[in-house]
XYZ file of C-alpha atoms in Angstrom:
324
model
C -271.221 42.603 -0.634
C -273.055 45.927 -0.344
C -273.095 48.891 -2.983
C -270.127 50.709 -1.440
C -268.062 47.329 -1.485
C -268.998 46.610 -4.898
C -267.475 50.137 -6.213
C -264.310 49.533 -3.972
C -263.973 46.247 -5.819
C -264.599 48.007 -9.158
C -261.961 50.715 -8.862
C -259.182 47.758 -8.135
C -260.770 45.816 -11.092
C -260.772 48.647 -13.619
C -257.412 49.456 -13.061
C -256.106 45.478 -13.248
C -256.012 44.668 -9.916
C -258.753 41.639 -10.164
C -257.054 39.858 -7.253
C -256.357 42.773 -5.297
C -260.189 44.181 -5.821
C -261.758 40.904 -4.838
C -259.651 40.257 -1.855
C -260.689 44.151 -0.604
C -264.172 43.355 -0.348
C -264.548 39.732 0.660
C -264.303 39.994 4.230
C -267.933 40.027 4.728
C -268.264 36.710 2.302
C -266.094 34.703 4.399
C -267.764 31.796 6.523
C -271.026 32.944 5.853
C -272.185 29.212 5.711
C -271.186 28.662 9.697
C -274.618 30.452 10.695
C -276.697 29.207 7.841
C -279.417 26.691 8.906
C -280.423 23.670 6.587
C -282.983 24.698 4.103
C -281.778 28.342 4.063
C -279.176 29.927 1.374
C -276.817 33.079 1.570
C -278.842 36.206 0.020
C -277.462 39.200 -2.155
C -278.954 42.390 -3.424
C -279.984 42.329 -6.766
C -278.667 45.596 -8.070
C -281.011 48.573 -7.997
C -284.117 46.251 -7.827
C -283.671 46.466 -3.990
C -284.466 42.866 -3.954
C -282.628 40.285 -1.975
C -282.181 36.794 -3.602
C -280.350 33.600 -3.014
C -277.249 33.216 -4.185
C -278.021 29.903 -6.021
C -280.685 29.947 -8.761
C -282.901 27.057 -10.518
C -281.563 27.102 -14.548
C -284.765 26.722 -16.437
C -283.408 25.021 -19.502
C -282.204 21.931 -17.577
C -285.579 22.184 -15.225
C -287.328 21.384 -18.956
C -284.926 18.427 -19.287
C -286.149 16.674 -15.647
C -287.639 13.758 -17.882
C -291.077 14.308 -17.004
C -293.380 16.658 -15.644
C -293.681 14.696 -12.401
C -290.154 14.779 -12.018
C -290.006 18.433 -12.588
C -292.382 19.050 -10.030
C -290.459 16.998 -7.580
C -287.384 19.053 -8.510
C -289.073 22.547 -7.674
C -290.076 20.801 -4.284
C -286.399 20.177 -3.486
C -285.308 23.397 -4.323
C -287.759 25.217 -2.410
C -286.870 22.769 0.642
C -283.232 23.879 -0.096
C -284.028 27.212 -0.087
C -283.614 28.161 -3.650
C -286.351 30.941 -4.871
C -284.794 32.406 -7.674
C -286.346 30.609 -10.820
C -284.770 31.151 -14.738
C -287.175 30.178 -17.434
C -287.507 31.508 -21.136
C -290.181 31.037 -23.479
C -287.831 29.317 -26.272
C -286.596 26.561 -23.683
C -287.685 23.207 -25.224
C -290.566 24.973 -27.138
C -292.319 26.477 -24.366
C -292.408 22.961 -21.938
C -289.910 24.414 -19.500
C -292.339 27.253 -18.522
C -295.352 24.739 -18.666
C -293.922 22.305 -16.004
C -292.330 25.423 -13.915
C -296.091 26.850 -14.225
C -297.580 23.920 -13.331
C -295.113 22.864 -10.443
C -295.903 26.576 -9.040
C -299.577 26.279 -9.334
C -299.698 22.971 -7.586
C -297.387 23.848 -4.537
C -299.245 27.460 -4.219
C -295.940 29.083 -3.852
C -296.085 32.064 -6.588
C -295.757 34.870 -4.013
C -292.801 32.893 -2.548
C -290.544 32.700 -5.572
C -288.676 35.186 -7.676
C -289.795 34.214 -11.340
C -287.768 35.264 -14.169
C -288.114 34.646 -18.014
C -286.945 35.844 -21.221
C -288.054 36.789 -24.823
C -286.121 35.987 -28.180
C -286.749 36.531 -31.541
C -283.174 37.225 -33.292
C -284.702 38.152 -36.629
C -286.989 41.079 -35.338
C -286.451 41.684 -32.011
C -289.607 43.635 -32.437
C -292.683 45.098 -30.242
C -295.172 42.802 -31.637
C -292.701 39.523 -30.706
C -292.364 40.594 -27.322
C -296.148 40.881 -26.948
C -296.665 37.561 -28.025
C -293.688 35.848 -26.088
C -295.055 37.567 -22.699
C -298.601 36.480 -23.685
C -297.519 32.876 -23.827
C -294.973 32.810 -20.975
C -297.852 34.463 -18.630
C -300.115 31.583 -19.639
C -297.641 28.872 -19.506
C -296.401 29.971 -16.052
C -299.788 30.531 -14.760
C -299.223 33.642 -13.458
C -300.328 37.278 -13.996
C -296.973 38.925 -13.387
C -293.259 38.479 -13.476
C -290.664 39.431 -11.101
C -288.068 39.796 -14.103
C -288.403 39.626 -17.969
C -285.253 39.813 -19.803
C -284.431 40.157 -23.309
C -282.817 37.004 -24.154
C -279.320 36.050 -25.540
C -278.304 39.191 -27.420
C -275.635 38.683 -30.075
C -274.174 41.330 -31.686
C -274.264 45.299 -31.651
C -276.639 45.310 -34.574
C -279.099 42.889 -32.533
C -278.753 44.950 -29.374
C -279.633 48.042 -31.761
C -282.599 46.501 -33.408
C -283.940 45.705 -29.826
C -283.438 49.119 -28.350
C -284.771 50.984 -31.152
C -288.296 52.663 -31.432
C -290.661 49.619 -31.825
C -288.135 47.230 -30.554
C -288.560 44.784 -28.073
C -286.885 46.888 -25.422
C -289.714 49.278 -25.910
C -292.201 46.731 -24.882
C -290.278 45.525 -22.002
C -290.336 49.246 -20.563
C -294.202 49.228 -21.216
C -295.022 46.276 -19.358
C -292.650 47.302 -16.432
C -294.480 50.847 -15.962
C -297.858 49.085 -16.225
C -296.999 46.704 -13.782
C -296.976 43.393 -15.463
C -293.397 42.858 -14.805
C -291.834 44.238 -11.788
C -287.996 44.354 -13.412
C -286.353 44.131 -16.762
C -282.901 42.926 -17.764
C -280.864 41.704 -20.612
C -279.013 38.153 -21.175
C -276.286 37.329 -23.578
C -273.210 34.658 -23.675
C -271.826 35.522 -27.309
C -270.095 38.594 -27.390
C -269.375 41.103 -24.556
C -269.671 43.896 -27.187
C -273.378 42.836 -27.885
C -273.831 43.408 -23.795
C -271.553 46.462 -23.874
C -274.099 48.000 -26.426
C -276.757 47.219 -23.985
C -275.102 49.483 -21.627
C -274.707 52.421 -24.255
C -278.696 52.398 -24.420
C -279.003 52.314 -20.665
C -276.896 55.313 -20.747
C -279.161 56.866 -23.287
C -281.968 56.529 -21.069
C -283.504 53.095 -21.621
C -282.753 51.738 -18.364
C -282.984 47.955 -17.358
C -282.254 46.165 -14.043
C -280.090 42.982 -14.566
C -278.061 41.689 -16.724
C -277.456 37.687 -17.008
C -273.797 37.094 -18.350
C -271.101 34.239 -18.264
C -269.090 34.224 -15.390
C -266.513 31.170 -14.912
C -262.759 30.432 -14.848
C -262.073 30.335 -18.473
C -264.043 33.320 -19.122
C -261.483 35.575 -17.734
C -259.034 34.532 -20.452
C -261.109 34.845 -23.902
C -263.269 37.411 -24.897
C -264.202 37.880 -21.094
C -267.616 39.205 -20.025
C -266.495 39.498 -16.479
C -263.423 41.821 -17.329
C -265.511 43.653 -19.936
C -268.808 44.030 -18.005
C -268.541 43.599 -14.465
C -267.030 46.730 -13.223
C -269.717 48.593 -15.760
C -272.674 46.925 -14.235
C -271.302 47.587 -10.679
C -271.232 51.293 -11.476
C -274.476 51.484 -12.630
C -275.960 49.280 -10.054
C -277.390 46.722 -12.303
C -278.023 43.415 -10.873
C -275.386 40.904 -12.234
C -277.168 37.073 -12.731
C -274.249 34.644 -13.285
C -274.827 31.726 -15.749
C -272.452 29.339 -17.242
C -270.315 28.930 -14.029
C -268.770 25.670 -15.507
C -268.989 26.647 -18.940
C -272.268 24.298 -19.435
C -270.446 21.552 -17.683
C -267.540 21.476 -20.056
C -264.873 22.371 -17.293
C -266.274 19.641 -15.069
C -266.388 16.796 -17.915
C -262.865 17.714 -19.135
C -261.508 17.241 -15.390
C -259.895 21.010 -15.784
C -261.775 22.187 -12.485
C -264.394 21.128 -10.099
C -267.970 22.478 -9.539
C -266.945 23.642 -5.992
C -264.289 25.844 -7.639
C -266.557 27.345 -10.323
C -268.921 28.275 -7.961
C -266.748 29.825 -5.252
C -265.000 31.570 -8.314
C -268.516 33.003 -9.461
C -269.672 33.727 -5.759
C -266.284 35.409 -5.020
C -267.209 38.045 -7.587
C -270.065 40.579 -7.330
C -272.529 38.680 -8.812
C -276.095 38.737 -6.970
C -277.112 34.934 -7.986
C -275.847 32.134 -10.108
C -278.079 30.476 -11.943
C -277.143 26.483 -12.070
C -278.364 23.870 -14.440
C -279.674 21.064 -12.312
C -282.225 18.583 -13.544
C -281.561 16.044 -10.618
C -282.764 16.583 -7.287
C -279.061 15.106 -6.117
C -277.486 18.337 -7.767
C -279.789 20.448 -6.453
C -279.034 19.322 -2.953
C -275.271 19.249 -3.598
C -275.140 22.565 -4.773
C -277.276 24.032 -2.122
C -274.775 22.646 0.069
C -272.003 24.265 -1.523
C -273.936 27.803 -1.179
C -274.378 27.352 2.211
C -270.586 26.480 2.835
C -269.536 29.245 0.594
C -266.418 31.089 1.668
C -264.615 33.678 -0.836
C -261.715 32.806 -2.723
C -258.189 34.424 -1.490
C -255.871 35.536 -3.922
C -253.398 32.645 -4.031
C -256.409 30.315 -4.672
C -257.932 32.427 -7.621
C -254.583 32.888 -9.081
C -253.872 29.202 -9.076
C -257.400 28.320 -10.574
C -256.933 30.920 -13.391
C -253.437 29.908 -14.197
C -254.519 26.379 -14.570
C -257.292 26.998 -16.938
C -254.916 29.428 -18.806
C -254.659 28.417 -22.571
C -258.192 26.665 -22.224
C -260.052 29.785 -23.341
C -262.599 29.117 -26.172
C -261.940 25.586 -26.087
C -264.553 25.188 -23.488
C -267.094 27.980 -24.829
C -268.798 27.114 -27.890
C -271.473 29.468 -26.640
C -269.313 32.246 -27.771
C -269.001 31.125 -31.145
């Protein structure tokens, strides 16, 4: 989807026509897998960054749960072979182990310039300039790099939390400083607890504290309960902020409960105006399976989407403890 198509989608979505809106802009998304060679993935524009990224990203928390540094190294090798270039992480994942393993694997393979490397800063108690500086120094050392492609304010929880981070002397001030200094190329915000917190970040964006991306839950059950996609997607598209989908299967709960399949969850997310879906994959087999789905992706049509949303109706909240 290009920006004009996103905006047409937004107009319909904002008026309550989710199904019609998605249908109106999915022509270019249908059957994209037919012409893709093995080892390549469909790519989309990451909002105002202008970057084009593969639609499947490697989740950082699960990377740190690969079992060993050697297994994590193999996991990255397989991901690269399948066309994955968007690498998610955070300084808080496994007390820094996820970053250390990823940094070691990138350095060993010599692929730093071939990947889009993202990590995050989290300090709920203060959201301060000082804590963000401390986290960045640690992240750069663990990831064995002197710059980040994307650095995000991690897991905003409440309006008050966001206001602390965006206030003078807050963490966002330091993110902006590092972007201007060229240490980080792009900056963003993530949140999966309350859409009101993410919307508050957009309030600050409108006041001039601009960021480039937002990472948020996008899955079928989210549509029915404290919905991030309904509250935020139209607003993000209007501002040309790159959308990074996470929790596409509600941390796997929708799959384990048999509510829907992984293919349905991924197709659902990719049929919306998201640039990339960050998916937890701690085993090479999962990487290969999800990459195959990405290459074979065709956008959901109205009947499929309506049927899926109706099937998960009533489960809102049940499989989303991360919103608690």
